[in-house]
């Protein structure tokens, strides 16, 4: 498969009142043409910062300290703002996490969607408005025709989000970065939007980076999944590998925290402790203070990536050649057994 | 929880209508004749299609809008008739809202500590500066943020962190009733679990009452005692969360239940989604009718036997 984006050893920090926040501490990943890569992970782990940096939309107090972002062979890190303006919205589009902040409160939505097309394509105002209307209908704005002249505050949270999605899609971008695009939507509309995104992806081979906390949605959309923690990717693999054969204790914790519709317990499992202090990140593995499977070496040295399969890597010392064998939590054992059945691979740790 | 143990209707919404631009061409009937009540100490979950009027319902309760019609009683008092500064202040303190859009609801020019302490200051809940700081730090810790975050501005936080600032702000004034408008959908699942456990613990300790608006049906089921399903400004089904989940009867509820994504790629590949088509207007008068004890469906008189039969069938399966 063809690589369209390559992020290599990205380091990003922010200057704040309290000191330097080391938000991204060495992130590398590839994005292939036509695939959907989901990024999941703890709130504050750096999902938005990483993807905003791809768009070169970093806050004023942020710096790219190190690393490359290769898009079709060119390093976006060294592009000027003018060069980026040609790429942004046209070749790489982003659906932002806060729909309200990416909409202009003083412009009606018909014009807003049309504008974003006219910025990059030479079309008449009338044509642009017609395309806008079509797309607004596609994303499911009821009575779209009558509501073209409405302003953002006159729409519900989910409707605003759909308007933002329309803006991102109108130029048919090569890469679509969707930061929590469906979080504000109910499950039925969410399903529609996801189907719409898949349809457009099929049509024009868009590559999608899909950030979400909803692991159910990930299971539905993702070809591959990257899991982030404390400014790093700690596990990456195909959707099946992450859901049925996860290796990192943080991934285990995430998959164990979901309520199931049948559950009877009166308290949910939550990963104990709090996220790492990025002003002063721990020397070893950032997850070790919260990790019941931590080894002594975790306190000393951050684990490198160990290969589980050619498509699956995890940064945990548990995968080191001489690490002790541990039995993962109940929910994970259940998933590993499913993986055994699916692939016929035996799990030594389960015996 | 059963109703015998908590007979006090802390919130009682009767025939609430909230229209935007009423009578004009672009009239939006955001909330259209909705009635429900919430017992003290209970969690009432509100789910439904995006744009169906959930947030508007919450905003009407907190008096951000004047209802087009209908009444809202809080603790037995009609909130549109509250008189006097003292009563108003008490009301503003008793009812808090955690907003859906955390960024838009936080003043970007205020430091986090001042956002959280705003209510503490207004209601004079701190004895000294040191006490104020202590309360802010305790609240930050409670929602899983760090003391060092107190001097930052909202834009310096991730989406989920901002949401937790909103939660800390709501808790700061020790309310009795909290409207949680999608309080957790911006959080990762582990922090969702933490926040939900926190909300439940506070509820047990302080007998708090919640209106919990959300899309994540598995979480709503988990946290709610009763659930209301909304569609196009109307409540179409109300029942205990168990009943609605296992025996949801209204076709819209069925479609919602069929669309819940599960963290299981194989399941997702084979999912069958039921789509809902609202029936054509047939002139029949519909309202919430009790199909079984505590289980209500929006329907006409002659549809009652149909739903009763449907319920029997589902229970037999
Ligand atoms: N402008 C800024 N100044 C200082 N710190 C920042 C700034 N923007 C982000 N951060 C910090 O960088 C880290 C990563 O933030 P980011 O928004 O990428 O998180 P995220 O993974 O998207 O989380 P969420 O799931 O909650 O949206 C967080 O600790 C956040 O507080
Ligand atoms: N100020 C306003 N003027 C006109 N219409 C409005 C206004 N506020 C909301 N609406 C409309 O009222 C309806 C209900 O909106 P509301 O925000 O209550 O929906 P919601 O159920 O909270 O949806 P979501 O789940 O997407 O947040 C929507 O059709 C919305 O467009
Ligand atoms: Mg984010
Ligand atoms: Mg809403």
XYZ file of C-alpha atoms and ligand atoms in Angstrom:
732
model
C 0.000 0.000 0.000
C 1.068 3.535 -0.702
C 2.173 5.716 2.180
C 0.628 9.154 1.982
C 1.768 10.576 5.292
C 4.737 9.761 7.450
C 5.167 11.276 10.888
C 8.654 10.730 12.214
C 9.835 11.269 15.792
C 7.717 14.315 16.462
C 8.411 16.316 19.627
C 6.181 19.228 20.618
C 6.186 21.413 23.717
C 4.224 24.357 25.069
C 5.413 27.275 27.168
C 3.071 27.880 30.068
C 3.004 29.908 33.245
C 4.005 26.827 35.211
C 6.786 25.750 32.846
C 7.377 23.782 29.656
C 4.695 21.180 28.873
C 6.234 18.319 26.882
C 3.033 17.347 25.158
C 4.395 15.139 22.358
C 7.476 13.106 23.117
C 8.512 11.196 20.033
C 5.507 10.207 17.929
C 5.959 8.263 14.694
C 3.327 6.694 12.471
C 2.435 6.131 8.839
C -0.823 6.701 7.043
C -1.603 4.716 3.910
C -3.730 5.752 0.981
C -7.388 4.942 1.468
C -7.083 3.595 4.994
C -8.676 4.693 8.230
C -6.304 4.990 11.140
C -7.999 5.510 14.492
C -6.125 7.269 17.260
C -7.418 6.512 20.726
C -5.957 7.213 24.106
C -6.193 9.093 27.283
C -7.618 12.564 27.386
C -4.593 14.883 27.257
C -2.337 12.255 25.701
C -1.674 14.402 22.627
C -4.096 13.244 19.941
C -5.323 16.716 19.018
C -1.921 18.357 19.302
C -0.357 15.750 17.001
C -3.016 16.118 14.343
C -3.255 19.893 14.590
C 0.469 19.967 14.010
C 0.011 18.033 10.780
C -2.191 20.946 9.716
C 0.413 23.301 11.191
C -2.186 24.801 13.464
C -0.298 24.814 16.695
C -1.178 27.313 19.426
C 1.133 30.343 19.683
C 2.869 29.005 22.752
C 3.653 25.673 21.078
C 6.858 24.586 19.344
C 7.835 21.709 17.115
C 11.114 20.791 18.797
C 12.045 17.919 16.548
C 10.691 15.593 13.880
C 9.363 15.369 10.350
C 5.899 15.239 8.807
C 6.222 13.959 5.254
C 3.188 14.469 3.043
C 3.662 13.098 -0.455
C 7.391 13.288 0.171
C 7.495 16.900 1.373
C 8.170 17.923 4.955
C 5.251 19.972 6.261
C 7.309 21.109 9.244
C 9.230 23.498 7.007
C 6.333 24.864 4.981
C 5.517 28.543 5.233
C 2.074 29.710 6.284
C 1.309 30.649 2.654
C 2.226 27.204 1.425
C 0.162 25.603 4.160
C -2.900 27.647 3.225
C -2.939 25.891 -0.126
C -2.812 22.477 1.491
C -5.097 23.122 4.403
C -8.748 22.502 3.685
C -7.969 21.294 0.187
C -5.528 18.398 0.394
C -5.670 17.878 4.133
C -8.880 18.821 5.875
C -9.699 18.650 9.526
C -12.863 18.324 11.536
C -12.095 19.957 14.848
C -13.069 18.753 18.247
C -14.961 21.919 19.228
C -17.481 22.577 16.487
C -18.367 26.002 17.852
C -14.831 27.311 17.633
C -14.406 26.287 14.009
C -17.574 28.005 12.838
C -17.816 31.730 12.266
C -20.681 32.931 14.471
C -21.302 35.953 12.249
C -21.735 34.161 8.932
C -24.737 32.071 7.948
C -24.024 28.434 7.361
C -24.809 28.376 3.648
C -22.134 30.960 2.999
C -19.707 29.279 5.374
C -19.809 25.982 3.560
C -19.748 27.675 0.160
C -16.806 29.886 1.138
C -14.612 26.935 1.954
C -15.161 25.608 -1.551
C -14.536 28.966 -3.202
C -11.301 29.369 -1.288
C -9.782 26.479 -3.226
C -11.810 26.070 -6.391
C -12.834 28.553 -9.038
C -16.592 28.260 -8.966
C -19.311 30.852 -9.001
C -21.054 31.807 -5.813
C -24.232 30.189 -7.031
C -22.537 26.902 -7.848
C -20.789 26.927 -4.497
C -24.065 27.481 -2.678
C -25.642 24.637 -4.602
C -22.811 22.269 -3.636
C -23.094 23.476 -0.065
C -26.783 22.715 0.024
C -26.247 19.276 -1.407
C -23.624 18.429 1.177
C -25.668 19.838 4.057
C -28.479 17.544 2.999
C -26.061 14.637 2.788
C -24.871 15.159 6.358
C -28.480 15.236 7.462
C -29.394 18.837 8.269
C -33.185 18.793 8.295
C -34.887 21.402 6.079
C -31.455 22.370 4.815
C -32.911 24.673 2.191
C -34.754 26.832 4.696
C -31.889 26.802 7.143
C -29.043 27.934 4.862
C -29.529 31.439 6.195
C -29.364 30.422 9.865
C -26.366 31.177 12.044
C -24.375 28.585 14.017
C -25.937 29.374 17.404
C -29.318 28.463 16.000
C -28.314 24.838 15.612
C -28.004 22.028 18.126
C -24.584 20.687 19.116
C -24.861 17.741 16.762
C -26.141 19.844 13.887
C -23.199 22.216 14.209
C -20.907 19.232 14.104
C -22.513 18.086 10.864
C -22.003 21.535 9.362
C -18.326 21.304 10.251
C -18.178 17.900 8.592
C -19.736 19.356 5.448
C -17.081 22.084 5.364
C -14.292 19.529 5.695
C -15.638 17.322 2.941
C -16.552 19.905 0.355
C -13.138 19.887 -1.355
C -12.830 16.090 -1.282
C -9.477 16.127 0.555
C -6.774 13.461 0.262
C -6.436 13.270 4.007
C -9.283 13.872 6.360
C -8.409 14.341 9.997
C -11.500 13.888 12.097
C -11.051 14.850 15.745
C -14.020 13.400 17.634
C -16.295 14.029 14.658
C -19.240 12.091 16.010
C -18.933 12.574 19.733
C -21.725 15.138 19.771
C -24.043 12.969 17.717
C -26.589 10.389 18.730
C -25.856 6.852 17.688
C -28.184 6.804 14.699
C -26.845 9.998 13.153
C -23.356 8.888 14.106
C -23.894 5.727 12.104
C -25.138 7.770 9.136
C -22.154 10.118 9.249
C -19.731 7.225 9.469
C -21.398 5.588 6.496
C -21.127 8.875 4.624
C -17.440 9.191 5.427
C -16.835 5.629 4.300
C -18.705 6.276 1.078
C -16.622 9.335 0.294
C -13.515 7.407 1.234
C -14.424 4.659 -1.227
C -15.173 7.156 -3.933
C -11.989 9.171 -3.771
C -9.607 6.994 -1.740
C -9.326 9.511 1.084
C -7.129 8.519 3.988
C -8.778 9.196 7.313
C -7.282 9.802 10.727
C -10.148 9.263 13.106
C -9.758 10.383 16.710
C -12.382 9.147 19.104
C -12.903 7.895 22.618
C -15.667 5.605 21.551
C -14.084 2.206 21.140
C -17.278 0.935 19.552
C -16.869 3.479 16.788
C -13.220 2.510 16.425
C -14.217 -1.119 16.005
C -16.532 -0.002 13.247
C -14.357 2.401 11.260
C -10.713 1.553 11.788
C -8.397 -0.484 9.602
C -5.607 0.202 12.060
C -5.540 1.653 15.563
C -2.867 3.670 17.379
C -3.146 4.009 21.158
C -1.606 7.089 22.787
C -0.552 7.687 26.343
C 1.422 10.570 27.840
C 2.556 12.094 24.540
C 3.562 8.826 22.894
C 2.050 6.062 20.833
C 2.249 2.988 23.051
C 0.590 0.422 20.811
C -0.343 0.198 17.162
C -1.868 -2.612 15.145
C -4.739 -3.686 12.950
C -8.170 -3.297 14.418
C -8.380 -7.030 15.121
C -4.967 -7.027 16.783
C -5.822 -4.140 19.098
C -9.287 -5.389 20.034
C -8.602 -9.122 20.277
C -4.892 -9.301 21.027
C -3.897 -6.140 22.924
C -0.495 -6.168 24.618
C -0.002 -2.916 26.494
C -1.433 -2.679 30.030
C -2.867 0.759 29.204
C -4.781 -0.705 26.267
C -5.952 -3.448 28.633
C -7.220 -0.807 31.042
C -9.098 1.061 28.314
C -10.830 -2.046 27.052
C -11.776 -2.994 30.608
C -13.310 0.408 31.427
C -16.282 0.131 29.097
C -19.644 -0.682 30.619
C -21.407 -3.529 28.903
C -25.150 -3.544 28.550
C -25.363 -6.676 30.655
C -23.106 -5.641 33.491
C -24.386 -5.826 37.031
C -21.428 -4.496 39.025
C -22.144 -1.274 40.809
C -18.867 0.385 40.020
C -17.081 0.717 36.693
C -13.469 -0.264 36.347
C -11.331 2.850 35.997
C -7.575 2.906 35.579
C -6.311 4.041 38.996
C -4.252 7.198 39.486
C -3.911 10.262 37.304
C -2.193 11.066 34.026
C 1.526 11.849 33.960
C 2.694 15.365 34.648
C 3.941 16.519 31.264
C 5.788 19.430 32.868
C 8.104 16.830 34.307
C 7.496 13.491 32.603
C 8.775 10.396 34.417
C 12.104 9.023 33.337
C 10.863 5.494 32.734
C 7.565 4.357 31.280
C 5.011 7.151 31.685
C 2.340 4.614 32.624
C 4.246 2.748 35.325
C 2.810 4.537 38.420
C -0.665 3.355 37.364
C 0.334 0.014 35.970
C -0.329 -3.015 38.135
C 1.840 -5.052 35.768
C 4.822 -2.692 36.002
C 8.290 -4.203 36.180
C 11.270 -2.688 37.930
C 12.809 -1.632 34.630
C 9.695 0.482 33.902
C 10.801 2.938 36.569
C 14.205 3.331 34.951
C 13.829 3.266 31.240
C 11.001 3.889 28.779
C 10.275 0.702 26.808
C 11.014 0.617 23.076
C 8.558 -0.860 20.573
C 8.500 -4.636 20.528
C 7.109 -6.369 17.497
C 4.154 -8.681 18.032
C 3.518 -9.128 14.312
C 4.666 -7.194 11.254
C 1.615 -4.944 11.702
C 1.497 -4.886 15.488
C 3.915 -3.176 17.883
C 3.639 -2.319 21.560
C 5.907 -0.346 23.868
C 5.854 -2.451 27.009
C 8.653 -4.272 28.760
C 6.271 -7.208 29.190
C 7.172 -8.135 25.619
C 10.924 -8.169 26.258
C 12.493 -11.621 25.731
C 13.042 -12.410 29.410
C 10.041 -10.649 30.899
C 7.892 -12.660 33.311
C 4.642 -14.004 31.854
C 1.604 -12.254 33.309
C -2.083 -13.012 32.986
C -4.027 -9.974 31.781
C -7.380 -8.853 33.273
C -10.466 -11.022 32.776
C -11.904 -8.977 29.928
C -8.600 -9.190 28.038
C -8.285 -12.931 28.533
C -11.756 -13.222 27.008
C -10.568 -11.214 24.006
C -7.345 -13.205 23.616
C -9.378 -16.394 23.542
C -11.469 -14.971 20.716
C -8.218 -14.201 18.903
C -7.061 -17.768 19.368
C -10.266 -19.015 17.824
C -10.010 -16.555 14.939
C -6.393 -17.144 14.065
C -5.510 -20.508 15.564
C -2.480 -18.904 17.255
C -1.834 -20.292 20.746
C -1.331 -17.822 23.586
C 1.303 -19.160 25.905
C 0.295 -16.723 28.639
C -3.163 -18.258 28.754
C -2.101 -21.767 29.610
C -33.666 2.429 43.383
C -37.383 2.273 43.852
C -39.857 5.049 43.925
C -41.147 4.318 47.392
C -37.828 5.336 48.881
C -37.831 8.729 47.163
C -41.287 10.119 46.824
C -40.222 13.753 46.571
C -40.455 15.009 43.015
C -37.541 17.418 43.030
C -38.200 18.434 39.452
C -41.546 18.328 37.747
C -41.837 19.432 34.145
C -45.398 19.781 32.884
C -46.389 20.246 29.257
C -43.245 22.192 28.482
C -43.151 23.854 25.103
C -40.127 25.743 23.941
C -40.459 27.180 20.470
C -37.968 29.382 18.695
C -39.409 32.129 16.475
C -42.958 31.069 17.363
C -45.562 31.821 14.736
C -42.962 32.730 12.147
C -42.010 30.907 9.006
C -38.845 29.533 10.573
C -40.535 28.348 13.766
C -38.626 25.537 15.498
C -40.559 23.455 17.988
C -37.492 22.422 19.935
C -39.499 21.055 22.861
C -43.095 20.230 22.173
C -45.352 19.390 25.082
C -42.969 17.407 27.215
C -43.798 16.205 30.733
C -41.602 14.280 33.116
C -40.449 14.389 36.697
C -37.325 13.467 38.583
C -37.347 12.204 42.148
C -34.886 13.517 44.671
C -31.744 11.394 44.612
C -32.588 9.893 41.248
C -30.792 9.971 37.904
C -33.020 10.520 34.918
C -31.349 9.845 31.592
C -32.421 11.729 28.487
C -31.396 10.274 25.153
C -32.429 10.928 21.610
C -31.607 12.164 18.201
C -29.257 15.059 17.814
C -31.357 18.200 17.610
C -34.401 16.662 19.281
C -34.453 19.200 22.105
C -32.469 17.692 24.976
C -30.223 20.693 25.631
C -33.137 23.063 25.149
C -35.052 21.162 27.827
C -32.067 21.562 30.140
C -31.726 25.235 29.355
C -35.395 25.869 30.016
C -35.087 24.194 33.403
C -32.161 26.401 34.305
C -34.169 29.439 33.176
C -32.022 30.407 30.239
C -35.230 30.602 28.222
C -38.773 31.610 28.987
C -40.939 28.621 28.163
C -43.413 29.160 25.347
C -45.880 27.212 27.450
C -46.043 24.818 30.382
C -44.662 24.774 33.899
C -41.476 23.700 35.586
C -41.555 23.024 39.329
C -38.390 22.730 41.335
C -38.858 21.464 44.860
C -42.559 22.237 44.556
C -42.132 25.812 43.382
C -42.969 27.141 39.950
C -39.597 28.447 38.767
C -41.110 31.124 36.561
C -42.684 32.652 39.658
C -39.607 32.814 41.866
C -39.602 36.175 43.610
C -36.898 38.108 45.377
C -33.166 38.169 45.054
C -32.610 35.629 47.787
C -34.851 32.993 46.234
C -33.267 33.542 42.854
C -29.781 33.185 44.306
C -30.730 29.995 46.076
C -32.205 28.628 42.850
C -29.070 29.547 40.906
C -27.039 27.680 43.443
C -29.295 24.638 43.738
C -29.391 23.911 40.027
C -26.169 23.652 38.072
C -25.509 22.685 34.514
C -22.497 20.978 32.999
C -22.500 22.200 29.434
C -22.194 20.194 26.263
C -19.653 22.420 24.573
C -16.990 22.830 27.238
C -14.964 25.382 25.344
C -17.790 27.724 24.511
C -18.953 27.663 28.118
C -15.635 28.637 29.686
C -14.544 32.266 29.638
C -11.282 32.223 27.658
C -9.869 35.214 29.494
C -10.254 33.737 32.959
C -7.793 31.460 34.692
C -9.113 28.070 35.623
C -9.031 28.834 39.331
C -11.269 31.854 38.824
C -13.651 29.965 36.567
C -14.079 27.297 39.195
C -14.314 29.777 42.049
C -16.776 32.109 40.326
C -19.751 30.507 42.024
C -17.887 30.273 45.319
C -17.346 34.034 45.133
C -20.885 34.918 44.043
C -22.436 32.887 46.812
C -19.792 33.791 49.393
C -18.860 30.188 50.106
C -15.217 30.791 51.010
C -14.116 32.122 54.380
C -10.745 33.416 53.196
C -8.435 33.418 50.207
C -6.685 30.398 51.589
C -10.005 28.594 51.950
C -10.940 29.548 48.383
C -7.655 28.156 47.091
C -8.106 25.023 49.123
C -11.601 24.485 47.728
C -10.362 25.004 44.167
C -7.508 22.561 44.673
C -9.841 19.987 46.199
C -12.218 20.318 43.270
C -9.390 19.978 40.753
C -8.266 16.842 42.489
C -11.819 15.523 42.647
C -12.173 15.697 38.862
C -8.718 14.307 38.204
C -6.846 17.496 37.338
C -3.698 18.821 38.913
C -3.160 21.809 41.235
C -0.676 23.196 38.713
C -3.545 23.530 36.238
C -5.193 26.249 38.330
C -3.252 29.095 36.748
C -3.771 28.014 33.135
C -6.332 29.351 30.685
C -9.025 27.162 29.069
C -7.358 27.011 25.641
C -4.332 25.396 27.223
C -6.268 22.233 27.938
C -7.338 19.226 25.970
C -11.036 18.721 25.242
C -11.527 16.258 28.042
C -9.639 18.375 30.534
C -11.896 21.331 29.718
C -14.934 19.202 30.323
C -13.618 18.375 33.778
C -13.170 22.090 34.528
C -16.876 22.467 33.767
C -17.689 19.648 36.148
C -15.556 21.165 38.908
C -17.278 24.509 38.396
C -20.714 22.915 38.731
C -19.753 21.058 41.897
C -18.157 24.144 43.484
C -21.430 25.612 44.786
C -22.725 22.352 46.272
C -25.890 22.106 44.191
C -28.844 19.773 44.780
C -29.621 19.149 41.154
C -27.223 18.948 38.230
C -28.118 18.932 34.578
C -25.340 16.990 32.933
C -25.459 17.769 29.195
C -23.197 15.192 27.584
C -20.771 15.486 30.459
C -18.597 12.573 29.465
C -18.627 12.122 25.732
C -15.439 14.175 25.350
C -13.576 11.992 27.836
C -11.660 8.809 27.289
C -13.393 5.702 28.559
C -11.286 5.345 31.661
C -11.919 8.941 32.709
C -15.564 8.479 31.766
C -15.629 5.655 34.250
C -13.912 7.858 36.838
C -16.345 10.725 36.324
C -19.371 8.456 36.383
C -18.123 6.778 39.546
C -17.532 10.247 40.977
C -21.022 11.475 40.063
C -22.507 8.355 41.638
C -20.441 8.671 44.779
C -21.473 12.325 45.166
C -25.044 11.289 44.612
C -24.883 8.725 47.397
C -23.111 11.080 49.773
C -25.083 14.237 49.096
C -28.327 12.845 47.748
C -27.809 14.720 44.480
C -30.310 14.497 41.670
C -29.233 14.347 38.039
C -30.695 14.935 34.640
C -28.191 13.085 32.509
C -28.232 13.905 28.798
C -26.120 11.639 26.629
C -25.759 9.702 23.438
C -23.762 6.848 24.794
C -26.579 4.486 25.563
C -24.530 1.949 27.417
C -23.387 4.663 29.816
C -26.897 6.118 30.164
C -28.252 2.711 30.966
C -25.549 2.210 33.507
C -25.991 5.502 35.347
C -29.744 6.135 35.096
C -32.593 4.885 37.214
C -35.125 5.896 34.592
C -34.710 6.952 30.975
C -36.661 9.186 28.652
C -36.224 8.803 24.903
C -36.799 11.955 22.908
C -37.494 12.418 19.232
C -38.289 15.671 17.450
C -39.170 17.653 20.542
C -41.302 14.915 22.060
C -40.744 12.231 24.648
C -41.612 8.983 22.895
C -40.763 6.492 25.637
C -40.161 6.603 29.392
C -39.371 3.746 31.735
C -36.817 2.283 34.090
C -33.483 1.962 32.361
C -33.676 -1.816 32.563
C -37.114 -1.868 30.936
C -36.224 0.569 28.150
C -33.060 -1.348 27.317
C -34.436 -4.795 27.379
C -37.921 -4.078 26.150
C -37.757 -0.751 24.298
C -41.023 -0.592 22.361
C -41.190 2.600 20.378
C -39.713 2.112 16.914
C -37.373 5.049 17.463
C -36.061 3.470 20.669
C -35.545 0.237 18.764
C -33.547 2.047 16.122
C -31.393 3.734 18.774
C -30.715 0.433 20.495
C -29.741 -1.195 17.220
C -27.130 1.469 16.527
C -25.090 1.245 19.741
C -21.511 0.599 18.639
C -19.714 -2.163 20.504
C -15.935 -2.502 20.897
C -15.830 -5.630 18.828
C -14.792 -5.469 15.154
C -16.495 -8.739 14.204
C -19.770 -7.613 15.710
C -19.468 -4.265 13.935
C -18.840 -5.872 10.565
C -22.103 -7.745 10.875
C -24.205 -5.121 12.560
C -27.784 -4.745 11.388
C -29.075 -1.287 11.948
C -32.796 -0.642 12.128
C -33.604 2.721 10.590
C -36.528 4.716 11.834
C -38.954 6.457 9.552
C -41.345 8.723 11.388
C -44.897 7.731 10.427
C -46.955 10.040 8.263
C -49.237 12.473 10.044
C -52.550 10.634 10.470
C -54.430 13.191 12.519
C -54.624 10.959 15.585
C -53.975 12.568 18.922
C -50.961 11.106 20.670
C -49.535 11.487 24.144
C -47.527 9.453 26.629
C -49.645 6.456 27.650
C -48.811 3.966 30.371
C -48.375 0.589 28.670
C -47.231 -1.247 31.774
C -46.480 -0.036 35.268
C -44.029 2.863 34.890
C -43.490 2.232 31.168
C -44.860 4.962 28.916
C -45.094 5.188 25.138
C -46.085 8.142 23.002
C -49.076 6.819 21.094
C -52.765 7.158 20.426
C -55.461 5.436 22.486
C -56.024 2.728 19.925
C -52.298 1.912 19.734
C -52.129 1.018 23.430
C -53.182 -2.637 22.997
C -50.660 -3.016 20.170
C -47.782 -1.891 22.364
C -49.016 -3.975 25.285
C -48.921 -7.035 23.087
C -45.507 -6.112 21.745
C -44.228 -5.813 25.306
C -45.639 -9.220 26.222
C -43.965 -10.751 23.195
C -40.599 -9.160 24.000
C -40.804 -10.337 27.597
C -41.565 -13.874 26.514
C -38.555 -14.086 24.174
N -1.798 25.713 24.136
C -1.415 24.845 25.085
N -0.666 25.244 26.126
C -0.269 24.370 27.069
N -0.571 23.069 27.081
C -1.318 22.605 26.062
C -1.790 23.452 25.025
N -2.519 22.713 24.157
C -2.513 21.450 24.648
N -1.782 21.380 25.790
C -1.499 20.186 26.585
O -0.992 19.192 25.716
C -1.456 17.902 26.098
C -2.075 17.203 24.897
O -3.284 17.860 24.550
P -4.255 17.332 23.408
O -5.264 18.409 23.193
O -3.475 16.868 22.256
O -4.929 16.078 24.125
P -5.947 15.007 23.490
O -5.248 13.703 23.446
O -6.525 15.536 22.247
O -7.041 14.930 24.643
P -8.648 14.909 24.568
O -9.014 13.503 24.307
O -9.048 15.309 25.965
O -9.084 15.872 23.526
C -2.413 18.132 27.270
O -1.766 17.823 28.454
C -2.761 19.592 27.196
O -3.018 20.121 28.464
N -31.474 29.740 19.494
C -32.073 28.919 18.612
N -32.757 29.413 17.566
C -33.375 28.594 16.682
N -33.384 27.254 16.763
C -32.730 26.703 17.797
C -32.033 27.495 18.780
N -31.447 26.663 19.673
C -31.765 25.416 19.288
N -32.528 25.431 18.167
C -33.083 24.259 17.459
O -33.858 23.533 18.396
C -33.727 22.133 18.169
C -33.287 21.457 19.454
O -31.960 21.851 19.791
P -31.178 21.263 21.066
O -29.908 21.992 21.183
O -32.088 21.248 22.240
O -30.928 19.761 20.592
P -30.216 18.545 21.358
O -31.258 17.495 21.565
O -29.490 19.022 22.550
O -29.211 18.050 20.235
P -27.690 17.583 20.330
O -27.734 16.182 20.808
O -27.245 17.658 18.900
O -26.970 18.518 21.233
C -32.754 21.978 17.009
O -33.461 21.781 15.813
C -32.018 23.300 16.972
O -31.603 23.605 15.653
Mg -8.384 16.278 21.739
Mg -27.466 19.240 22.984
